[in-house]
mmCIF file of N, CA, C and O in Angstrom:
data_model
loop_
_atom_site.group_PDB
_atom_site.id
_atom_site.type_symbol
_atom_site.label_atom_id
_atom_site.label_comp_id
_atom_site.label_asym_id
_atom_site.label_seq_id
_atom_site.Cartn_x
_atom_site.Cartn_y
_atom_site.Cartn_z
ATOM 1 N N MET A 286 -3.532 33.296 26.087
ATOM 2 C CA MET A 286 -2.531 32.777 24.983
ATOM 3 C C MET A 286 -1.457 33.134 23.654
ATOM 4 O O MET A 286 -2.773 33.862 22.835
ATOM 5 N N LYS A 287 -0.787 33.051 23.270
ATOM 6 C CA LYS A 287 0.103 33.885 22.531
ATOM 7 C C LYS A 287 -0.221 32.793 21.255
ATOM 8 O O LYS A 287 -0.069 31.711 21.061
ATOM 9 N N LYS A 288 -1.364 33.604 19.532
ATOM 10 C CA LYS A 288 -1.160 33.000 18.066
ATOM 11 C C LYS A 288 0.055 32.448 17.733
ATOM 12 O O LYS A 288 0.517 33.769 17.129
ATOM 13 N N ILE A 289 0.659 31.255 17.406
ATOM 14 C CA ILE A 289 1.652 31.040 16.880
ATOM 15 C C ILE A 289 1.330 31.665 14.358
ATOM 16 O O ILE A 289 0.048 31.149 14.165
ATOM 17 N N GLN A 290 2.428 32.182 14.170
ATOM 18 C CA GLN A 290 2.271 32.369 12.950
ATOM 19 C C GLN A 290 2.978 32.049 12.606
ATOM 20 O O GLN A 290 4.480 31.800 12.800
ATOM 21 N N PHE A 291 2.397 31.076 11.460
ATOM 22 C CA PHE A 291 3.219 29.657 10.561
ATOM 23 C C PHE A 291 3.480 30.667 9.113
ATOM 24 O O PHE A 291 4.393 29.751 8.435
ATOM 25 N N GLY A 292 2.886 31.762 8.849
ATOM 26 C CA GLY A 292 3.750 32.611 7.630
ATOM 27 C C GLY A 292 3.138 31.270 6.650
ATOM 28 O O GLY A 292 2.294 30.545 6.509
ATOM 29 N N THR A 293 2.719 31.913 5.120
ATOM 30 C CA THR A 293 1.915 31.050 4.294
ATOM 31 C C THR A 293 2.607 29.962 3.267
ATOM 32 O O THR A 293 3.339 29.925 4.097
ATOM 33 N N VAL A 294 2.083 28.544 2.772
ATOM 34 C CA VAL A 294 3.220 27.560 2.071
ATOM 35 C C VAL A 294 3.992 28.238 1.695
ATOM 36 O O VAL A 294 5.363 27.767 1.269
ATOM 37 N N PRO A 295 4.443 29.068 0.285
ATOM 38 C CA PRO A 295 5.109 29.542 -0.419
ATOM 39 C C PRO A 295 6.306 29.992 0.603
ATOM 40 O O PRO A 295 7.733 29.894 0.791
ATOM 41 N N GLU A 296 6.119 30.892 1.407
ATOM 42 C CA GLU A 296 6.344 31.667 2.326
ATOM 43 C C GLU A 296 7.702 29.943 3.181
ATOM 44 O O GLU A 296 8.939 30.139 3.333
ATOM 45 N N ARG A 297 6.598 29.125 3.892
ATOM 46 C CA ARG A 297 7.100 28.048 4.283
ATOM 47 C C ARG A 297 8.237 27.160 3.771
ATOM 48 O O ARG A 297 8.960 26.112 4.182
ATOM 49 N N LEU A 298 8.001 27.161 2.156
ATOM 50 C CA LEU A 298 8.293 25.914 0.978
ATOM 51 C C LEU A 298 9.838 26.663 0.972
ATOM 52 O O LEU A 298 10.969 25.930 0.768
ATOM 53 N N ASP A 299 9.549 27.998 0.866
ATOM 54 C CA ASP A 299 10.988 28.628 0.627
ATOM 55 C C ASP A 299 11.571 28.431 1.909
ATOM 56 O O ASP A 299 13.398 28.739 1.725
ATOM 57 N N LYS A 300 11.640 27.817 2.708
ATOM 58 C CA LYS A 300 12.701 27.865 3.842
ATOM 59 C C LYS A 300 13.628 26.642 4.074
ATOM 60 O O LYS A 300 14.425 26.131 4.261
ATOM 61 N N ASN A 301 12.803 25.331 2.802
ATOM 62 C CA ASN A 301 14.126 24.461 2.559
ATOM 63 C C ASN A 301 14.843 24.712 1.662
ATOM 64 O O ASN A 301 14.795 25.427 1.375
ATOM 65 N N ARG A 302 15.264 23.043 1.663
ATOM 66 C CA ARG A 302 16.606 23.225 0.987
ATOM 67 C C ARG A 302 17.068 22.445 0.063
ATOM 68 O O ARG A 302 16.201 21.716 -0.176
ATOM 69 N N TYR A 303 17.341 22.558 -1.343
ATOM 70 C CA TYR A 303 17.096 22.189 -2.657
ATOM 71 C C TYR A 303 18.690 21.885 -2.641
ATOM 72 O O TYR A 303 18.893 22.431 -3.636
ATOM 73 N N GLU A 304 19.082 20.269 -3.552
ATOM 74 C CA GLU A 304 20.193 19.959 -4.041
ATOM 75 C C GLU A 304 19.612 19.392 -4.892
ATOM 76 O O GLU A 304 19.216 18.183 -4.799
ATOM 77 N N THR A 305 20.161 19.553 -5.905
ATOM 78 C CA THR A 305 19.949 18.972 -7.441
ATOM 79 C C THR A 305 20.545 18.125 -7.699
ATOM 80 O O THR A 305 21.729 18.597 -8.012
ATOM 81 N N ASP A 306 19.997 17.277 -8.583
ATOM 82 C CA ASP A 306 21.526 16.201 -9.426
ATOM 83 C C ASP A 306 21.147 16.498 -10.825
ATOM 84 O O ASP A 306 20.287 15.844 -10.970
ATOM 85 N N VAL A 307 21.859 17.712 -10.912
ATOM 86 C CA VAL A 307 22.007 17.820 -11.788
ATOM 87 C C VAL A 307 22.703 16.998 -12.856
ATOM 88 O O VAL A 307 21.786 17.502 -14.710
ATOM 89 N N GLU A 308 22.792 15.871 -12.693
ATOM 90 C CA GLU A 308 23.531 15.473 -13.514
ATOM 91 C C GLU A 308 22.068 13.718 -14.190
ATOM 92 O O GLU A 308 22.105 13.511 -15.252
ATOM 93 N N GLN A 309 21.744 13.967 -13.401
ATOM 94 C CA GLN A 309 20.642 12.867 -13.671
ATOM 95 C C GLN A 309 19.097 13.183 -12.727
ATOM 96 O O GLN A 309 18.574 13.672 -11.845
ATOM 97 N N SER A 310 17.296 13.168 -13.708
ATOM 98 C CA SER A 310 16.058 13.506 -12.837
ATOM 99 C C SER A 310 16.298 12.058 -12.174
ATOM 100 O O SER A 310 16.123 10.927 -12.597
ATOM 101 N N HIS A 311 15.308 12.598 -11.036
ATOM 102 C CA HIS A 311 14.792 11.268 -10.795
ATOM 103 C C HIS A 311 13.861 10.462 -10.762
ATOM 104 O O HIS A 311 12.212 9.632 -10.046
ATOM 105 N N ILE A 312 12.769 11.513 -11.724
ATOM 106 C CA ILE A 312 11.862 11.000 -12.478
ATOM 107 C C ILE A 312 11.884 11.171 -13.868
ATOM 108 O O ILE A 312 12.130 12.262 -14.430
ATOM 109 N N GLN A 313 11.024 10.166 -14.625
ATOM 110 C CA GLN A 313 11.250 10.275 -15.916
ATOM 111 C C GLN A 313 9.859 10.049 -16.391
ATOM 112 O O GLN A 313 8.959 8.883 -15.658
ATOM 113 N N ILE A 314 9.562 10.689 -17.696
ATOM 114 C CA ILE A 314 7.799 9.797 -17.593
ATOM 115 C C ILE A 314 8.143 9.690 -19.646
ATOM 116 O O ILE A 314 8.625 9.729 -20.019
ATOM 117 N N ASP A 315 7.442 8.370 -19.532
ATOM 118 C CA ASP A 315 7.107 7.489 -20.614
ATOM 119 C C ASP A 315 5.355 8.527 -21.248
ATOM 120 O O ASP A 315 4.951 8.595 -20.930
ATOM 121 N N GLN A 316 6.420 9.628 -22.099
ATOM 122 C CA GLN A 316 5.553 10.277 -22.861
ATOM 123 C C GLN A 316 4.302 9.207 -24.296
ATOM 124 O O GLN A 316 2.865 9.680 -24.072
ATOM 125 N N GLN A 317 4.885 8.252 -24.360
ATOM 126 C CA GLN A 317 3.347 7.359 -24.899
ATOM 127 C C GLN A 317 2.658 7.252 -23.951
ATOM 128 O O GLN A 317 1.625 7.091 -24.578
ATOM 129 N N ALA A 318 2.807 6.648 -23.031
ATOM 130 C CA ALA A 318 2.287 6.010 -21.482
ATOM 131 C C ALA A 318 1.372 6.646 -21.427
ATOM 132 O O ALA A 318 -0.124 7.041 -20.580
ATOM 133 N N ALA A 319 1.654 8.101 -21.012
ATOM 134 C CA ALA A 319 1.033 9.218 -20.764
ATOM 135 C C ALA A 319 -0.041 9.750 -21.752
ATOM 136 O O ALA A 319 -1.201 10.464 -21.108
ATOM 137 N N ALA A 320 0.076 9.785 -22.895
ATOM 138 C CA ALA A 320 -0.923 10.872 -23.718
ATOM 139 C C ALA A 320 -1.830 9.213 -23.700
ATOM 140 O O ALA A 320 -2.829 9.232 -24.253
ATOM 141 N N ALA A 321 -1.485 7.970 -24.273
ATOM 142 C CA ALA A 321 -2.356 7.008 -23.688
ATOM 143 C C ALA A 321 -3.434 6.856 -23.294
ATOM 144 O O ALA A 321 -4.240 6.981 -23.233
ATOM 145 N N THR A 322 -2.848 7.165 -21.549
ATOM 146 C CA THR A 322 -3.642 6.737 -20.338
ATOM 147 C C THR A 322 -4.331 8.728 -20.035
ATOM 148 O O THR A 322 -5.218 8.072 -19.192
ATOM 149 N N GLY A 323 -3.924 9.213 -20.514
ATOM 150 C CA GLY A 323 -4.379 10.799 -20.338
ATOM 151 C C GLY A 323 -4.046 10.904 -18.903
ATOM 152 O O GLY A 323 -4.424 11.841 -18.081
ATOM 153 N N ALA A 324 -2.732 10.510 -19.024
ATOM 154 C CA ALA A 324 -1.909 11.007 -17.057
ATOM 155 C C ALA A 324 -1.457 11.846 -17.024
ATOM 156 O O ALA A 324 -1.186 12.790 -16.678
ATOM 157 N N GLY A 325 -1.202 12.752 -18.096
ATOM 158 C CA GLY A 325 -0.380 14.355 -18.259
ATOM 159 C C GLY A 325 -0.977 15.176 -17.973
ATOM 160 O O GLY A 325 -1.232 15.403 -16.998
ATOM 161 N N PRO A 326 -2.231 15.436 -18.398
ATOM 162 C CA PRO A 326 -3.137 16.449 -17.141
ATOM 163 C C PRO A 326 -3.345 16.154 -15.844
ATOM 164 O O PRO A 326 -3.649 16.960 -15.447
ATOM 165 N N LEU A 327 -3.453 15.147 -15.544
ATOM 166 C CA LEU A 327 -3.258 14.527 -14.529
ATOM 167 C C LEU A 327 -2.632 14.716 -13.292
ATOM 168 O O LEU A 327 -2.797 15.308 -12.041
ATOM 169 N N LEU A 328 -1.231 14.439 -13.372
ATOM 170 C CA LEU A 328 -0.195 15.005 -13.099
ATOM 171 C C LEU A 328 -0.317 16.257 -12.340
ATOM 172 O O LEU A 328 0.515 16.983 -11.880
ATOM 173 N N VAL A 329 -0.042 17.379 -13.840
ATOM 174 C CA VAL A 329 -0.375 18.725 -13.786
ATOM 175 C C VAL A 329 -0.864 18.993 -12.628
ATOM 176 O O VAL A 329 -1.060 19.586 -11.529
ATOM 177 N N ARG A 330 -2.123 18.483 -12.800
ATOM 178 C CA ARG A 330 -3.441 19.135 -11.848
ATOM 179 C C ARG A 330 -2.864 18.690 -10.302
ATOM 180 O O ARG A 330 -3.008 19.181 -9.492
ATOM 181 N N VAL A 331 -2.458 17.318 -9.686
ATOM 182 C CA VAL A 331 -2.477 16.861 -8.404
ATOM 183 C C VAL A 331 -0.738 17.548 -7.895
ATOM 184 O O VAL A 331 -0.288 17.394 -6.914
ATOM 185 N N CYS A 332 -0.052 16.953 -8.600
ATOM 186 C CA CYS A 332 1.164 17.895 -8.039
ATOM 187 C C CYS A 332 1.737 19.357 -7.550
ATOM 188 O O CYS A 332 1.385 20.692 -7.716
ATOM 189 N N PRO A 333 1.479 19.051 -5.906
ATOM 190 C CA PRO A 333 1.662 20.385 -4.922
ATOM 191 C C PRO A 333 3.306 20.681 -5.267
ATOM 192 O O PRO A 333 2.553 22.564 -4.886
ATOM 193 N N ALA A 334 3.522 20.598 -6.368
ATOM 194 C CA ALA A 334 4.981 21.126 -5.990
ATOM 195 C C ALA A 334 5.043 21.706 -7.736
ATOM 196 O O ALA A 334 5.672 22.170 -7.707
ATOM 197 N N HIS A 335 3.973 21.590 -8.782
ATOM 198 C CA HIS A 335 3.619 22.065 -9.950
ATOM 199 C C HIS A 335 4.849 21.798 -10.509
ATOM 200 O O HIS A 335 5.471 22.327 -11.520
ATOM 201 N N VAL A 336 5.340 20.637 -10.676
ATOM 202 C CA VAL A 336 6.218 19.571 -11.510
ATOM 203 C C VAL A 336 6.090 19.406 -12.576
ATOM 204 O O VAL A 336 7.180 19.599 -13.418
ATOM 205 N N TYR A 337 4.950 19.437 -13.329
ATOM 206 C CA TYR A 337 4.410 18.922 -14.281
ATOM 207 C C TYR A 337 3.822 19.689 -14.921
ATOM 208 O O TYR A 337 3.190 20.883 -14.362
ATOM 209 N N SER A 338 4.234 19.683 -16.451
ATOM 210 C CA SER A 338 3.411 20.995 -17.033
ATOM 211 C C SER A 338 3.277 20.665 -18.024
ATOM 212 O O SER A 338 4.686 19.692 -18.942
ATOM 213 N N GLN A 339 1.987 21.387 -18.933
ATOM 214 C CA GLN A 339 1.378 20.493 -20.368
ATOM 215 C C GLN A 339 2.447 21.496 -21.261
ATOM 216 O O GLN A 339 2.155 22.559 -21.346
ATOM 217 N N GLN A 340 3.301 20.667 -21.818
ATOM 218 C CA GLN A 340 3.578 21.656 -23.192
ATOM 219 C C GLN A 340 2.730 21.949 -24.223
ATOM 220 O O GLN A 340 1.599 21.067 -24.533
ATOM 221 N N SER A 341 3.146 22.674 -25.436
ATOM 222 C CA SER A 341 1.975 23.192 -26.119
ATOM 223 C C SER A 341 2.164 21.928 -27.332
ATOM 224 O O SER A 341 0.574 21.376 -28.162
ATOM 225 N N ASP A 342 2.906 20.564 -27.686
ATOM 226 C CA ASP A 342 3.426 19.985 -28.579
ATOM 227 C C ASP A 342 2.256 19.115 -27.609
ATOM 228 O O ASP A 342 2.657 17.650 -28.355
ATOM 229 N N GLY A 343 2.026 18.506 -26.445
ATOM 230 C CA GLY A 343 0.855 18.130 -25.797
ATOM 231 C C GLY A 343 1.821 16.347 -24.899
ATOM 232 O O GLY A 343 1.756 16.637 -23.939
ATOM 233 N N THR A 344 3.413 16.961 -24.792
ATOM 234 C CA THR A 344 4.233 16.210 -23.611
ATOM 235 C C THR A 344 3.814 17.273 -22.756
ATOM 236 O O THR A 344 3.182 17.784 -22.241
ATOM 237 N N ILE A 345 4.363 16.340 -21.378
ATOM 238 C CA ILE A 345 4.417 16.718 -20.267
ATOM 239 C C ILE A 345 6.074 17.069 -19.904
ATOM 240 O O ILE A 345 6.841 16.176 -20.146
ATOM 241 N N GLY A 346 6.098 18.576 -19.514
ATOM 242 C CA GLY A 346 7.522 18.509 -19.383
ATOM 243 C C GLY A 346 7.194 18.015 -17.201
ATOM 244 O O GLY A 346 6.449 18.047 -16.713
ATOM 245 N N ILE A 347 8.588 18.000 -16.990
ATOM 246 C CA ILE A 347 9.337 17.856 -15.750
ATOM 247 C C ILE A 347 10.445 19.109 -14.960
ATOM 248 O O ILE A 347 10.961 19.322 -15.487
ATOM 249 N N LEU A 348 10.082 19.697 -14.060
ATOM 250 C CA LEU A 348 11.122 20.664 -13.370
ATOM 251 C C LEU A 348 11.124 19.545 -12.171
ATOM 252 O O LEU A 348 10.885 19.850 -11.326
ATOM 253 N N TYR A 349 11.856 18.523 -12.057
ATOM 254 C CA TYR A 349 12.597 17.584 -11.309
ATOM 255 C C TYR A 349 13.084 18.501 -9.797
ATOM 256 O O TYR A 349 12.952 18.031 -8.741
ATOM 257 N N ALA A 350 13.659 19.405 -10.817
ATOM 258 C CA ALA A 350 14.397 19.930 -8.870
ATOM 259 C C ALA A 350 13.765 20.784 -8.362
ATOM 260 O O ALA A 350 13.998 20.985 -7.146
ATOM 261 N N ALA A 351 12.310 21.015 -8.490
ATOM 262 C CA ALA A 351 10.922 21.566 -7.033
ATOM 263 C C ALA A 351 10.570 20.401 -6.579
ATOM 264 O O ALA A 351 9.196 20.984 -5.971
ATOM 265 N N CYS A 352 10.870 19.238 -7.682
ATOM 266 C CA CYS A 352 10.064 18.216 -6.709
ATOM 267 C C CYS A 352 10.101 17.891 -5.055
ATOM 268 O O CYS A 352 11.239 17.994 -4.367
ATOM 269 N N LEU A 353 8.829 18.081 -4.209
ATOM 270 C CA LEU A 353 9.219 17.406 -2.628
ATOM 271 C C LEU A 353 9.366 16.315 -1.730
ATOM 272 O O LEU A 353 9.220 16.372 -1.665
ATOM 273 N N GLU A 354 9.490 15.539 -3.462
ATOM 274 C CA GLU A 354 9.186 13.927 -3.466
ATOM 275 C C GLU A 354 8.121 12.953 -2.249
ATOM 276 O O GLU A 354 8.324 12.313 -1.104
ATOM 277 N N CYS A 355 7.150 13.975 -2.402
ATOM 278 C CA CYS A 355 5.871 13.652 -1.646
ATOM 279 C C CYS A 355 5.091 12.104 -2.580
ATOM 280 O O CYS A 355 4.704 11.905 -1.492
ATOM 281 N N GLY A 356 5.311 12.077 -3.233
ATOM 282 C CA GLY A 356 4.954 10.582 -3.611
ATOM 283 C C GLY A 356 3.264 10.766 -4.499
ATOM 284 O O GLY A 356 3.037 9.478 -5.193
ATOM 285 N N THR A 357 3.032 12.179 -4.555
ATOM 286 C CA THR A 357 1.310 12.113 -5.113
ATOM 287 C C THR A 357 1.415 11.781 -6.926
ATOM 288 O O THR A 357 0.331 10.699 -7.128
ATOM 289 N N CYS A 358 2.049 12.093 -7.401
ATOM 290 C CA CYS A 358 1.914 11.652 -8.601
ATOM 291 C C CYS A 358 2.181 10.068 -9.447
ATOM 292 O O CYS A 358 1.065 9.253 -9.546
ATOM 293 N N LEU A 359 2.945 9.700 -8.190
ATOM 294 C CA LEU A 359 3.706 7.975 -7.947
ATOM 295 C C LEU A 359 1.516 7.121 -7.966
ATOM 296 O O LEU A 359 1.654 6.151 -8.061
ATOM 297 N N ALA A 360 1.552 7.850 -6.874
ATOM 298 C CA ALA A 360 0.025 7.170 -6.200
ATOM 299 C C ALA A 360 -1.188 7.383 -7.487
ATOM 300 O O ALA A 360 -2.177 6.750 -7.230
ATOM 301 N N VAL A 361 -1.426 8.114 -8.462
ATOM 302 C CA VAL A 361 -2.468 8.667 -8.943
ATOM 303 C C VAL A 361 -1.960 8.081 -10.940
ATOM 304 O O VAL A 361 -2.966 8.087 -11.191
ATOM 305 N N ALA A 362 -0.579 7.959 -11.129
ATOM 306 C CA ALA A 362 -0.222 7.723 -11.911
ATOM 307 C C ALA A 362 -0.947 6.465 -12.682
ATOM 308 O O ALA A 362 0.299 5.502 -11.840
ATOM 309 N N PRO A 363 -0.943 6.185 -13.635
ATOM 310 C CA PRO A 363 -1.199 4.559 -14.456
ATOM 311 C C PRO A 363 -0.146 3.679 -14.859
ATOM 312 O O PRO A 363 1.110 4.410 -14.606
ATOM 313 N N PRO A 364 0.510 2.229 -14.409
ATOM 314 C CA PRO A 364 0.775 1.762 -14.018
ATOM 315 C C PRO A 364 2.383 1.943 -15.125
ATOM 316 O O PRO A 364 1.566 2.166 -16.848
ATOM 317 N N GLY A 365 3.183 1.826 -15.310
ATOM 318 C CA GLY A 365 4.048 2.968 -16.627
ATOM 319 C C GLY A 365 4.801 3.534 -17.047
ATOM 320 O O GLY A 365 5.210 4.109 -17.921
ATOM 321 N N VAL A 366 3.585 5.202 -16.633
ATOM 322 C CA VAL A 366 3.546 6.380 -16.763
ATOM 323 C C VAL A 366 4.749 7.132 -15.820
ATOM 324 O O VAL A 366 5.690 7.750 -16.763
ATOM 325 N N LEU A 367 5.066 6.174 -15.255
ATOM 326 C CA LEU A 367 6.464 6.993 -14.118
ATOM 327 C C LEU A 367 7.804 6.281 -13.885
ATOM 328 O O LEU A 367 7.148 4.947 -13.831
ATOM 329 N N SER A 368 8.736 6.638 -14.309
ATOM 330 C CA SER A 368 9.606 5.970 -13.398
ATOM 331 C C SER A 368 10.725 7.079 -12.470
ATOM 332 O O SER A 368 10.611 8.160 -12.719
ATOM 333 N N TRP A 369 10.543 6.415 -10.934
ATOM 334 C CA TRP A 369 10.571 7.389 -10.028
ATOM 335 C C TRP A 369 11.630 6.891 -8.982
ATOM 336 O O TRP A 369 11.090 5.677 -8.695
ATOM 337 N N HIS A 370 12.597 7.462 -8.738
ATOM 338 C CA HIS A 370 13.198 6.962 -7.249
ATOM 339 C C HIS A 370 13.657 8.309 -6.634
ATOM 340 O O HIS A 370 13.782 8.934 -6.750
ATOM 341 N N TYR A 371 14.129 7.945 -5.918
ATOM 342 C CA TYR A 371 14.798 9.202 -4.972
ATOM 343 C C TYR A 371 15.833 9.584 -5.483
ATOM 344 O O TYR A 371 16.698 8.680 -5.736
ATOM 345 N N PRO A 372 16.126 10.937 -4.980
ATOM 346 C CA PRO A 372 17.064 11.990 -6.127
ATOM 347 C C PRO A 372 18.506 10.503 -5.023
ATOM 348 O O PRO A 372 18.695 10.488 -3.935
ATOM 349 N N SER A 373 19.368 11.081 -6.097
ATOM 350 C CA SER A 373 21.190 9.948 -5.023
ATOM 351 C C SER A 373 21.396 10.444 -3.611
ATOM 352 O O SER A 373 20.921 11.798 -3.180
ATOM 353 N N SER A 374 22.258 10.131 -2.642
ATOM 354 C CA SER A 374 22.329 10.768 -1.953
ATOM 355 C C SER A 374 22.222 11.968 -1.398
ATOM 356 O O SER A 374 23.400 12.054 -1.937
ATOM 357 N N GLY A 375 21.899 12.152 -0.261
ATOM 358 C CA GLY A 375 22.396 13.656 -0.099
ATOM 359 C C GLY A 375 21.980 15.116 -0.692
ATOM 360 O O GLY A 375 21.770 16.156 -1.131
ATOM 361 N N ARG A 376 21.029 14.174 -1.971
ATOM 362 C CA ARG A 376 19.946 15.483 -3.035
ATOM 363 C C ARG A 376 19.087 15.554 -2.886
ATOM 364 O O ARG A 376 18.393 14.563 -2.144
ATOM 365 N N GLY A 377 18.429 16.351 -3.656
ATOM 366 C CA GLY A 377 17.129 16.383 -3.319
ATOM 367 C C GLY A 377 16.150 17.148 -2.074
ATOM 368 O O GLY A 377 17.688 18.038 -1.998
ATOM 369 N N VAL A 378 14.933 17.463 -1.459
ATOM 370 C CA VAL A 378 14.284 18.130 -1.151
ATOM 371 C C VAL A 378 15.094 18.024 0.426
ATOM 372 O O VAL A 378 15.151 16.916 0.906
ATOM 373 N N ILE A 379 15.478 19.170 1.305
ATOM 374 C CA ILE A 379 16.060 18.959 2.388
ATOM 375 C C ILE A 379 14.834 20.343 3.327
ATOM 376 O O ILE A 379 15.419 20.902 3.376
ATOM 377 N N PHE A 380 14.155 19.327 4.219
ATOM 378 C CA PHE A 380 13.483 19.765 5.336
ATOM 379 C C PHE A 380 13.628 21.390 6.017
ATOM 380 O O PHE A 380 14.317 20.110 6.669
ATOM 381 N N ARG A 381 13.284 21.978 5.847
ATOM 382 C CA ARG A 381 13.096 22.586 7.463
ATOM 383 C C ARG A 381 12.145 22.831 8.496
ATOM 384 O O ARG A 381 12.792 23.234 9.099
ATOM 385 N N GLU A 382 11.465 22.243 7.877
ATOM 386 C CA GLU A 382 10.653 22.371 8.359
ATOM 387 C C GLU A 382 9.592 21.533 8.273
ATOM 388 O O GLU A 382 8.977 21.115 7.217
ATOM 389 N N GLY A 383 8.512 20.721 9.692
ATOM 390 C CA GLY A 383 8.115 19.363 9.572
ATOM 391 C C GLY A 383 6.848 19.729 8.608
ATOM 392 O O GLY A 383 6.132 19.379 8.073
#
């Protein structure tokens, strides 16, 4: 039986296509709510695409163009911290591999 080689996660993710909506981010964060609830470091830790980052001033940066739209951040963020919607039609991640 022939063994199938899938490649590394970064190699597989590189096959996906990303159509960025440069006019509007599909993720907004309430910095005050994130600070009050301690959600910032949690978002940084759980995002598989490393969309969130802790800034030197304590705020949370968002690199929305890298978002895989998996919903992990929505599942862990306390209510009111994130405002999230799918990117405009035809934008966002277009998966090449299931």
